[in-house]
mmCIF file of C-alpha atoms and ligand atoms in Angstrom:
data_model
loop_
_atom_site.group_PDB
_atom_site.id
_atom_site.type_symbol
_atom_site.label_atom_id
_atom_site.label_comp_id
_atom_site.label_asym_id
_atom_site.label_seq_id
_atom_site.Cartn_x
_atom_site.Cartn_y
_atom_site.Cartn_z
ATOM 1 C CA MET A 197 81.649 112.932 23.217
ATOM 2 C CA THR A 198 78.737 114.667 23.970
ATOM 3 C CA TYR A 199 80.858 116.967 26.203
ATOM 4 C CA ARG A 200 79.933 120.407 27.220
ATOM 5 C CA ARG A 201 80.749 122.941 30.701
ATOM 6 C CA LEU A 202 78.730 125.475 31.809
ATOM 7 C CA ASP A 203 80.548 128.471 33.582
ATOM 8 C CA ILE A 204 77.149 130.262 35.410
ATOM 9 C CA ARG A 205 78.041 133.989 37.006
ATOM 10 C CA LEU A 206 76.668 134.602 40.177
ATOM 11 C CA PRO A 207 76.374 138.297 41.679
ATOM 12 C CA ALA A 208 80.110 139.443 42.484
ATOM 13 C CA PRO A 209 79.559 139.457 46.345
ATOM 14 C CA ALA A 210 82.301 142.445 46.320
ATOM 15 C CA PRO A 211 83.622 144.908 43.945
ATOM 16 C CA GLY A 212 86.625 142.547 42.596
ATOM 17 C CA VAL A 213 84.728 139.745 42.898
ATOM 18 C CA GLN A 214 84.009 137.217 41.001
ATOM 19 C CA LEU A 215 82.142 133.875 41.793
ATOM 20 C CA THR A 216 81.178 130.865 39.094
ATOM 21 C CA LEU A 217 79.320 128.138 39.349
ATOM 22 C CA LEU A 218 80.339 125.590 37.266
ATOM 23 C CA ALA A 219 78.448 122.601 35.828
ATOM 24 C CA HIS A 220 79.656 120.112 33.244
ATOM 25 C CA GLN A 221 77.230 117.847 30.790
ATOM 26 C CA PHE A 222 77.606 114.526 29.137
ATOM 27 C CA GLY A 223 74.834 113.010 26.865
ATOM 28 C CA ASN A 224 71.647 114.157 25.588
ATOM 29 C CA ARG A 225 68.285 114.869 26.051
ATOM 30 C CA SER A 226 66.676 112.106 25.172
ATOM 31 C CA ASN A 227 63.973 109.817 26.322
ATOM 32 C CA ALA A 228 66.279 107.851 28.923
ATOM 33 C CA ARG A 229 66.377 109.573 32.760
ATOM 34 C CA SER A 230 68.188 112.476 32.947
ATOM 35 C CA ALA A 231 70.758 113.121 36.085
ATOM 36 C CA TYR A 232 71.943 115.794 38.285
ATOM 37 C CA LEU A 233 74.640 115.564 41.262
ATOM 38 C CA HIS A 234 76.480 118.174 43.264
ATOM 39 C CA ALA A 235 78.710 118.199 46.257
ATOM 40 C CA GLY A 236 79.612 120.461 48.670
ATOM 41 C CA LEU A 237 77.222 122.797 49.142
ATOM 42 C CA HIS A 238 78.027 122.529 52.780
ATOM 43 C CA ALA A 239 81.325 123.757 51.656
ATOM 44 C CA ASP A 240 82.905 122.522 54.561
ATOM 45 C CA GLU A 241 81.852 118.704 53.515
ATOM 46 C CA HIS A 242 84.744 117.269 51.188
ATOM 47 C CA PRO A 243 84.129 113.495 50.295
ATOM 48 C CA GLY A 244 81.818 114.656 47.769
ATOM 49 C CA LEU A 245 83.604 116.689 46.629
ATOM 50 C CA LEU A 246 86.287 113.854 45.459
ATOM 51 C CA VAL A 247 83.809 111.095 44.943
ATOM 52 C CA LEU A 248 82.637 113.591 41.838
ATOM 53 C CA GLN A 249 85.779 113.548 40.468
ATOM 54 C CA HIS A 250 86.247 110.292 40.297
ATOM 55 C CA LEU A 251 82.779 110.191 38.724
ATOM 56 C CA LEU A 252 83.366 112.871 36.260
ATOM 57 C CA GLU A 253 86.743 110.544 35.330
ATOM 58 C CA LYS A 254 83.937 107.832 34.267
ATOM 59 C CA LEU A 255 81.951 109.646 32.857
ATOM 60 C CA ARG A 256 84.283 110.799 30.274
ATOM 61 C CA GLN A 257 84.879 106.998 29.083
ATOM 62 C CA LEU A 258 81.620 105.592 29.456
ATOM 63 C CA ASP A 259 80.729 109.230 27.121
ATOM 64 C CA ALA A 260 83.209 107.491 24.430
ATOM 65 C CA ALA A 261 81.708 104.637 24.555
ATOM 66 C CA GLY A 262 78.408 105.838 23.850
ATOM 67 C CA ALA A 263 76.802 104.641 27.223
ATOM 68 C CA ILE A 264 75.324 107.509 28.460
ATOM 69 C CA ASP A 265 71.709 107.041 27.356
ATOM 70 C CA GLY A 266 70.216 110.227 29.134
ATOM 71 C CA LEU A 267 71.378 113.721 29.922
ATOM 72 C CA VAL A 268 73.939 113.959 32.854
ATOM 73 C CA THR A 269 74.385 117.571 34.817
ATOM 74 C CA VAL A 270 77.274 117.138 37.564
ATOM 75 C CA VAL A 271 78.101 120.281 39.351
ATOM 76 C CA PRO A 272 81.594 119.471 41.453
ATOM 77 C CA TYR A 273 81.243 121.913 43.658
ATOM 78 C CA ALA A 274 78.263 123.834 44.584
ATOM 79 C CA ASN A 275 78.893 126.637 47.279
ATOM 80 C CA PRO A 276 82.036 128.405 45.913
ATOM 81 C CA MET A 277 80.674 131.006 48.583
ATOM 82 C CA GLY A 278 80.213 128.478 51.344
ATOM 83 C CA MET A 279 83.944 127.788 50.056
ATOM 84 C CA SER A 280 85.612 131.620 50.265
ATOM 85 C CA GLN A 281 84.448 131.399 53.805
ATOM 86 C CA ARG A 282 87.420 130.519 55.898
ATOM 87 C CA LEU A 283 87.443 131.644 59.574
ATOM 88 C CA PHE A 284 91.351 131.616 61.126
ATOM 89 C CA GLY A 285 91.957 128.568 58.422
ATOM 90 C CA ALA A 286 89.171 126.653 58.532
ATOM 91 C CA VAL A 287 86.778 126.728 55.888
ATOM 92 C CA ALA A 288 83.298 127.606 57.617
ATOM 93 C CA GLY A 289 81.827 127.281 54.989
ATOM 94 C CA ARG A 290 78.270 125.626 56.775
ATOM 95 C CA PHE A 291 76.151 128.857 56.935
ATOM 96 C CA ASP A 292 76.275 131.856 55.072
ATOM 97 C CA PHE A 293 78.535 134.423 57.112
ATOM 98 C CA GLU A 294 75.980 136.868 55.598
ATOM 99 C CA ASN A 295 72.989 135.952 58.110
ATOM 100 C CA GLY A 296 73.750 132.475 59.649
ATOM 101 C CA GLU A 297 71.481 131.179 57.356
ATOM 102 C CA ASN A 298 72.363 127.364 56.493
ATOM 103 C CA PHE A 299 73.365 127.201 52.739
ATOM 104 C CA ASN A 300 71.312 123.611 52.201
ATOM 105 C CA ARG A 301 67.519 125.772 53.591
ATOM 106 C CA ASN A 302 65.521 128.842 52.682
ATOM 107 C CA PHE A 303 65.897 126.913 48.854
ATOM 108 C CA PRO A 304 62.484 128.024 47.253
ATOM 109 C CA LEU A 305 60.000 125.073 47.311
ATOM 110 C CA LEU A 306 57.187 124.731 44.458
ATOM 111 C CA ASP A 307 54.846 122.585 46.024
ATOM 112 C CA GLN A 308 52.317 125.384 46.485
ATOM 113 C CA GLN A 309 52.415 126.485 43.231
ATOM 114 C CA VAL A 310 52.002 123.683 41.608
ATOM 115 C CA ALA A 311 48.600 122.910 44.151
ATOM 116 C CA ALA A 312 47.437 125.711 42.946
ATOM 117 C CA TYR A 313 47.850 124.695 39.117
ATOM 118 C CA LEU A 314 46.797 121.763 40.009
ATOM 119 C CA ALA A 315 43.392 123.455 40.969
ATOM 120 C CA GLU A 316 43.377 125.525 38.315
ATOM 121 C CA ALA A 317 44.115 123.233 35.481
ATOM 122 C CA PRO A 318 41.552 121.965 32.744
ATOM 123 C CA ASP A 319 43.704 118.984 32.063
ATOM 124 C CA ARG A 320 46.186 117.183 34.034
ATOM 125 C CA ALA A 321 47.134 114.118 32.580
ATOM 126 C CA MET A 322 50.600 115.243 31.864
ATOM 127 C CA LEU A 323 53.943 112.793 30.771
ATOM 128 C CA PRO A 324 56.572 113.356 32.853
ATOM 129 C CA GLU A 325 58.875 115.946 30.666
ATOM 130 C CA GLN A 326 55.900 118.053 30.366
ATOM 131 C CA TRP A 327 55.604 117.964 34.448
ATOM 132 C CA ARG A 328 59.325 119.032 34.398
ATOM 133 C CA ILE A 329 59.298 121.551 32.084
ATOM 134 C CA LEU A 330 56.085 123.189 34.180
ATOM 135 C CA PHE A 331 58.488 123.020 37.063
ATOM 136 C CA ALA A 332 61.339 124.045 34.997
ATOM 137 C CA GLY A 333 58.342 127.350 34.628
ATOM 138 C CA MET A 334 57.574 128.216 37.539
ATOM 139 C CA LEU A 335 61.119 128.204 39.097
ATOM 140 C CA GLY A 336 62.022 130.760 36.630
ATOM 141 C CA GLN A 337 59.776 133.284 38.364
ATOM 142 C CA ALA A 338 61.264 133.248 41.478
ATOM 143 C CA ALA A 339 63.170 136.537 42.262
ATOM 144 C CA ALA A 340 66.606 136.363 43.942
ATOM 145 C CA THR A 341 67.578 139.467 46.136
ATOM 146 C CA SER A 342 71.310 138.230 47.308
ATOM 147 C CA PRO A 343 74.528 136.305 45.904
ATOM 148 C CA SER A 344 73.261 133.279 48.097
ATOM 149 C CA GLN A 345 69.968 133.464 46.829
ATOM 150 C CA ALA A 346 70.698 133.514 43.925
ATOM 151 C CA LEU A 347 73.266 130.730 43.763
ATOM 152 C CA LYS A 348 70.698 128.637 45.498
ATOM 153 C CA HIS A 349 68.112 130.112 42.887
ATOM 154 C CA GLU A 350 71.371 129.207 39.848
ATOM 155 C CA LEU A 351 71.235 125.216 41.442
ATOM 156 C CA ALA A 352 67.662 124.741 42.031
ATOM 157 C CA LYS A 353 66.978 125.932 38.635
ATOM 158 C CA LEU A 354 70.218 123.297 36.860
ATOM 159 C CA ALA A 355 68.350 120.590 38.981
ATOM 160 C CA ILE A 356 64.489 120.683 38.362
ATOM 161 C CA ALA A 357 65.882 120.414 34.332
ATOM 162 C CA HIS A 358 66.291 116.808 35.568
ATOM 163 C CA ASP A 359 64.524 113.637 36.587
ATOM 164 C CA ILE A 360 66.579 112.876 39.050
ATOM 165 C CA VAL A 361 68.664 114.718 41.830
ATOM 166 C CA LEU A 362 71.652 113.584 44.235
ATOM 167 C CA ASP A 363 72.995 116.145 46.500
ATOM 168 C CA LEU A 364 76.699 114.850 48.094
ATOM 169 C CA HIS A 365 77.056 115.298 51.795
ATOM 170 C CA CYS A 366 78.468 114.155 55.135
ATOM 171 C CA ASP A 367 78.157 114.369 58.711
ATOM 172 C CA THR A 368 80.864 114.720 61.267
ATOM 173 C CA ASP A 369 81.422 111.520 62.215
ATOM 174 C CA CYS A 370 79.459 108.670 61.271
ATOM 175 C CA ILE A 371 78.059 105.856 58.553
ATOM 176 C CA ALA A 372 76.508 106.294 55.154
ATOM 177 C CA HIS A 373 72.817 107.453 55.547
ATOM 178 C CA VAL A 374 70.429 108.228 52.417
ATOM 179 C CA TYR A 375 67.818 110.825 52.739
ATOM 180 C CA ALA A 376 64.217 111.492 50.868
ATOM 181 C CA SER A 377 60.747 111.435 50.905
ATOM 182 C CA GLU A 378 58.602 108.585 51.683
ATOM 183 C CA LEU A 379 57.366 108.762 48.757
ATOM 184 C CA GLN A 380 59.934 107.488 46.837
ATOM 185 C CA ALA A 381 61.018 104.404 49.829
ATOM 186 C CA GLU A 382 61.930 101.746 46.954
ATOM 187 C CA ARG A 383 64.378 104.425 44.855
ATOM 188 C CA ALA A 384 65.340 105.848 48.359
ATOM 189 C CA THR A 385 65.786 102.298 49.672
ATOM 190 C CA ARG A 386 68.041 100.571 46.342
ATOM 191 C CA LEU A 387 69.767 103.946 45.800
ATOM 192 C CA ALA A 388 71.077 103.136 49.350
ATOM 193 C CA GLY A 389 71.611 99.696 49.370
ATOM 194 C CA LEU A 390 74.174 100.247 45.982
ATOM 195 C CA MET A 391 75.617 102.551 47.978
ATOM 196 C CA GLY A 392 76.667 100.525 50.509
ATOM 197 C CA SER A 393 74.744 102.173 52.889
ATOM 198 C CA PRO A 394 72.924 100.458 56.068
ATOM 199 C CA VAL A 395 70.437 103.608 56.266
ATOM 200 C CA ALA A 396 67.497 105.127 54.553
ATOM 201 C CA MET A 397 65.672 107.445 56.123
ATOM 202 C CA LEU A 398 62.339 108.435 55.027
ATOM 203 C CA GLU A 399 61.244 112.339 55.008
ATOM 204 C CA PRO A 400 57.326 113.539 55.304
ATOM 205 C CA ARG A 401 56.917 115.041 52.289
ATOM 206 C CA GLU A 402 55.586 118.490 55.168
ATOM 207 C CA ALA A 403 59.412 117.798 56.949
ATOM 208 C CA GLY A 404 60.053 121.608 56.321
ATOM 209 C CA GLY A 405 63.616 123.631 56.451
ATOM 210 C CA GLY A 406 64.144 123.539 52.381
ATOM 211 C CA ALA A 407 66.587 121.163 51.849
ATOM 212 C CA PHE A 408 68.334 121.539 48.751
ATOM 213 C CA ASP A 409 66.373 117.963 47.248
ATOM 214 C CA GLN A 410 63.627 119.125 48.377
ATOM 215 C CA VAL A 411 63.271 122.274 45.778
ATOM 216 C CA HIS A 412 62.901 118.382 43.366
ATOM 217 C CA SER A 413 60.638 116.896 45.786
ATOM 218 C CA SER A 414 58.155 119.550 46.691
ATOM 219 C CA ALA A 415 57.381 119.445 43.030
ATOM 220 C CA TRP A 416 57.035 115.914 42.343
ATOM 221 C CA GLY A 417 55.682 115.205 45.206
ATOM 222 C CA THR A 418 52.508 117.163 44.521
ATOM 223 C CA VAL A 419 51.564 115.290 41.464
ATOM 224 C CA GLN A 420 52.585 112.256 42.592
ATOM 225 C CA ALA A 421 50.968 112.876 46.520
ATOM 226 C CA ALA A 422 47.729 113.561 43.279
ATOM 227 C CA GLY A 423 47.258 110.765 42.216
ATOM 228 C CA LEU A 424 48.706 111.812 38.644
ATOM 229 C CA LEU A 425 52.090 109.833 38.946
ATOM 230 C CA SER A 426 53.360 107.258 39.840
ATOM 231 C CA GLU A 427 56.307 106.483 42.095
ATOM 232 C CA ARG A 428 59.116 105.083 39.532
ATOM 233 C CA ASP A 429 57.431 108.208 36.859
ATOM 234 C CA SER A 430 57.821 110.773 39.542
ATOM 235 C CA GLY A 431 61.637 112.521 39.947
ATOM 236 C CA PHE A 432 63.403 111.254 42.678
ATOM 237 C CA SER A 433 65.797 112.977 44.874
ATOM 238 C CA ALA A 434 68.038 112.051 47.502
ATOM 239 C CA THR A 435 70.729 113.713 49.971
ATOM 240 C CA ILE A 436 73.446 110.829 49.948
ATOM 241 C CA GLU A 437 75.131 111.715 53.393
ATOM 242 C CA LEU A 438 78.525 109.715 52.261
ATOM 243 C CA ARG A 439 80.100 108.995 55.911
ATOM 244 C CA GLY A 440 82.742 111.758 58.342
ATOM 245 C CA GLN A 441 84.183 114.843 57.131
ATOM 246 C CA THR A 442 87.714 113.277 57.293
ATOM 247 C CA ASP A 443 86.954 110.405 55.224
ATOM 248 C CA VAL A 444 88.015 111.684 51.996
ATOM 249 C CA THR A 445 90.081 108.493 50.138
ATOM 250 C CA ASP A 446 90.855 107.531 46.557
ATOM 251 C CA GLU A 447 89.286 103.986 47.388
ATOM 252 C CA LEU A 448 86.525 105.190 49.038
ATOM 253 C CA ALA A 449 85.688 107.476 46.455
ATOM 254 C CA ALA A 450 86.530 105.450 43.567
ATOM 255 C CA ALA A 451 83.751 102.953 44.873
ATOM 256 C CA ASP A 452 81.442 105.378 45.872
ATOM 257 C CA ALA A 453 81.174 106.724 41.774
ATOM 258 C CA SER A 454 81.307 102.900 40.995
ATOM 259 C CA ASN A 455 78.158 103.578 42.624
ATOM 260 C CA LEU A 456 76.355 106.277 41.829
ATOM 261 C CA LEU A 457 76.801 105.012 38.421
ATOM 262 C CA ARG A 458 74.966 101.890 38.913
ATOM 263 C CA PHE A 459 72.225 103.455 39.969
ATOM 264 C CA LEU A 460 72.094 105.549 37.332
ATOM 265 C CA GLU A 461 72.108 102.857 34.833
ATOM 266 C CA SER A 462 68.961 101.154 37.305
ATOM 267 C CA GLU A 463 67.310 104.583 36.720
ATOM 268 C CA GLY A 464 68.137 103.692 32.687
ATOM 269 C CA VAL A 465 70.430 107.000 32.737
ATOM 270 C CA LEU A 466 72.765 105.278 31.332
ATOM 271 C CA THR A 467 74.663 101.391 30.596
ATOM 272 C CA ALA A 468 76.513 99.906 32.894
ATOM 273 C CA GLU A 469 80.351 100.249 32.913
ATOM 274 C CA SER A 470 82.399 96.580 32.587
ATOM 275 C CA PRO A 471 81.284 94.953 35.954
ATOM 276 C CA ALA A 472 85.118 94.432 36.599
ATOM 277 C CA THR A 473 84.990 98.053 37.865
ATOM 278 C CA LEU A 474 82.114 97.649 39.540
ATOM 279 C CA LYS A 475 82.223 97.294 43.591
ATOM 280 C CA MET A 476 79.432 94.736 43.930
ATOM 281 C CA THR A 477 78.195 95.609 47.138
ATOM 282 C CA ASN A 478 74.300 95.723 47.532
ATOM 283 C CA GLN A 479 74.119 96.876 51.504
ATOM 284 C CA SER A 480 70.972 95.083 53.746
ATOM 285 C CA VAL A 481 68.722 98.523 54.356
ATOM 286 C CA GLU A 482 66.795 99.593 57.748
ATOM 287 C CA VAL A 483 64.531 102.092 56.306
ATOM 288 C CA PHE A 484 63.757 104.759 59.361
ATOM 289 C CA PRO A 485 60.968 107.292 59.465
ATOM 290 C CA LEU A 486 62.874 111.162 59.261
ATOM 291 C CA ASP A 487 60.398 112.057 62.536
ATOM 292 C CA GLY A 488 62.415 108.744 64.047
ATOM 293 C CA ALA A 489 65.738 110.988 64.304
ATOM 294 C CA SER A 490 66.928 111.690 67.384
ATOM 295 C CA HIS A 491 69.544 114.924 68.252
ATOM 296 C CA VAL A 492 70.821 114.184 71.644
ATOM 297 C CA SER A 493 72.116 117.302 73.375
ATOM 298 C CA CYS A 494 75.579 117.570 75.107
ATOM 299 C CA PRO A 495 74.424 118.304 78.920
ATOM 300 C CA CYS A 496 77.552 119.956 79.851
ATOM 301 C CA ALA A 497 80.921 121.182 78.760
ATOM 302 C CA GLY A 498 83.959 118.780 78.600
ATOM 303 C CA VAL A 499 85.571 116.228 76.878
ATOM 304 C CA ILE A 500 83.482 113.877 75.302
ATOM 305 C CA VAL A 501 84.089 109.905 75.296
ATOM 306 C CA TYR A 502 81.598 107.668 73.735
ATOM 307 C CA ARG A 503 80.741 104.344 74.576
ATOM 308 C CA LYS A 504 79.116 103.535 71.873
ATOM 309 C CA ALA A 505 80.172 104.058 67.639
ATOM 310 C CA PRO A 506 77.839 105.273 64.596
ATOM 311 C CA GLY A 507 76.353 102.006 63.230
ATOM 312 C CA ASP A 508 75.911 100.383 66.886
ATOM 313 C CA GLN A 509 72.621 99.463 68.331
ATOM 314 C CA VAL A 510 71.304 101.463 71.229
ATOM 315 C CA SER A 511 68.636 100.983 73.110
ATOM 316 C CA VAL A 512 66.644 103.419 75.193
ATOM 317 C CA GLY A 513 67.874 104.495 78.894
ATOM 318 C CA GLU A 514 71.501 102.550 77.335
ATOM 319 C CA VAL A 515 74.765 104.263 78.170
ATOM 320 C CA ILE A 516 76.517 105.910 74.500
ATOM 321 C CA ALA A 517 78.694 109.154 75.791
ATOM 322 C CA GLU A 518 80.325 110.052 78.352
ATOM 323 C CA VAL A 519 81.287 113.855 78.978
ATOM 324 C CA VAL A 520 84.161 114.219 80.932
ATOM 325 C CA LEU A 521 84.364 117.112 83.310
ATOM 326 C CA LEU A 522 87.295 119.279 83.359
ATOM 327 C CA ASP A 523 86.173 120.989 85.940
ATOM 328 C CA GLY A 524 83.884 119.242 88.322
ATOM 329 C CA ASN A 525 84.922 118.353 91.922
ATOM 330 C CA GLY A 526 86.589 114.981 91.485
ATOM 331 C CA PHE A 527 88.896 113.579 89.341
ATOM 332 C CA ASN A 528 87.820 112.151 85.987
ATOM 333 C CA GLN A 529 84.351 112.999 87.269
ATOM 334 C CA ARG A 530 81.887 112.353 84.504
ATOM 335 C CA VAL A 531 78.049 112.813 83.056
ATOM 336 C CA PRO A 532 76.207 110.244 80.975
ATOM 337 C CA ILE A 533 74.679 110.261 77.603
ATOM 338 C CA LEU A 534 71.630 107.896 77.356
ATOM 339 C CA SER A 535 69.770 106.947 74.172
ATOM 340 C CA THR A 536 66.537 108.051 74.046
ATOM 341 C CA VAL A 537 65.232 105.669 71.171
ATOM 342 C CA ASN A 538 65.618 101.893 70.460
ATOM 343 C CA GLY A 539 67.887 101.518 67.108
ATOM 344 C CA LEU A 540 70.757 102.991 65.581
ATOM 345 C CA MET A 541 73.659 105.484 66.248
ATOM 346 C CA ILE A 542 74.336 107.364 63.287
ATOM 347 C CA VAL A 543 76.304 110.245 63.884
ATOM 348 C CA ARG A 544 78.885 111.078 66.419
ATOM 349 C CA GLN A 545 81.437 113.881 66.710
ATOM 350 C CA LEU A 546 84.719 114.935 65.543
ATOM 351 C CA LYS A 547 85.556 116.842 67.528
ATOM 352 C CA LYS A 548 85.455 116.458 71.440
ATOM 353 C CA LEU A 549 86.081 118.770 73.300
ATOM 354 C CA VAL A 550 81.919 119.755 73.473
ATOM 355 C CA ARG A 551 79.612 122.399 75.761
ATOM 356 C CA PRO A 552 76.272 122.006 76.448
ATOM 357 C CA GLY A 553 73.185 121.736 74.123
ATOM 358 C CA GLU A 554 75.837 120.845 71.067
ATOM 359 C CA ARG A 555 74.408 117.745 69.669
ATOM 360 C CA ALA A 556 76.563 114.494 71.236
ATOM 361 C CA ALA A 557 74.406 112.046 68.253
ATOM 362 C CA LEU A 558 71.668 111.397 65.956
ATOM 363 C CA LEU A 559 69.951 108.297 66.944
ATOM 364 C CA ALA A 560 67.618 106.829 64.068
ATOM 365 C CA GLY A 561 64.726 104.843 65.563
ATOM 366 C CA LYS A 562 61.403 103.420 64.518
ATOM 367 C CA ARG A 563 59.002 105.080 66.523
ATOM 368 C CA SER A 564 58.657 109.633 66.110
ATOM 369 C CA VAL A 565 60.294 111.300 68.863
ATOM 370 C CA ARG A 566 58.164 113.078 70.953
ATOM 371 C CA ASP A 567 59.581 116.698 70.438
ATOM 372 C CA ARG A 568 59.779 116.874 66.552
ATOM 373 C CA HIS A 569 56.962 117.950 64.550
ATOM 374 C CA ALA A 570 56.353 117.884 60.733
ATOM 375 C CA GLY A 571 57.589 121.257 59.405
ATOM 376 C CA SER A 572 60.840 121.488 61.703
ATOM 377 C CA LEU A 573 61.799 117.826 60.988
ATOM 378 C CA LEU A 574 65.286 118.776 60.345
ATOM 379 C CA LEU A 575 67.642 120.088 62.332
ATOM 380 C CA ASP A 576 69.074 124.030 61.605
ATOM 381 C CA PHE A 577 73.024 122.716 62.117
HETATM 382 ZN ZN1 ZN B 859 75.631 119.079 54.427
#
């Protein structure tokens, strides 16, 4: 058995309050790849929390069988600060109560430091593990000034020490989809296929936002884009949107955990589970560019009724939903919401009382959407 437990103390947000990050580690650093997984960075997203409990159980069995070839680190809840933010009963863990900042934004990115290193370094030919150590050193220099920055810094430091980084999220009501760098199209598509996700969204390097998975991709992507590492030898990070917020069941979580292990096996981190326990899906995956994603807004206040479901095909001008006015002149009066793309509905609202400007749906199209620009491709909500 190689299991270790790490307890990482975070700065106290108030006298008498101690927040701690917990990390479970299996295996050892070796020639095999290492992997880091966490869930619940948006603390109001709970499917991944259960998936990782199933995964930990399976990792313990694999560890006992000597089947973990590399190092696997699992942080079962990435945001104890957000999980403690409750407002009249509901967990309000997507934004920091301190300043309204999205907990999955403004992570420390390394592209500029790595680019500066490449401009200066006399010998730039290095092995992947040497790059990994260099990135960890760069991140160690960043200073954290607030409890939430300290949380982000600790998560980034843990993750950057691994080759593969998987960040488990969910959306309101949606089909599974995977976000990753466009430099890692093969792995993103393989991960989506193994996870049973029909969609992979590929981000340009300059997507912006500072999401957690960009800590890793900003560093590795700069080296890969400079032609110094192949796609296969580079590190890989992805955000996995497991499904919708209410899709929390043991059946789904056990299947998701098995599928995550299949991906780790395909990366050489570990040796497979017994085939009988694996859910042998391999979904066909449609790839969309992130700048083809369209966030369609509600035009007015009312009750939204959908004409399309996540996973449905949509075409430009087609009615995807209607907002039923409660204060109109007529009865059961409706304002249609039209598709802005030819493609797929990915996400819709879970709660149906909406207001103007609220996101009605996330649609994915193949063509770049005019109002979306590199540097601000991630919706802040
Ligand atoms: Zn999320």
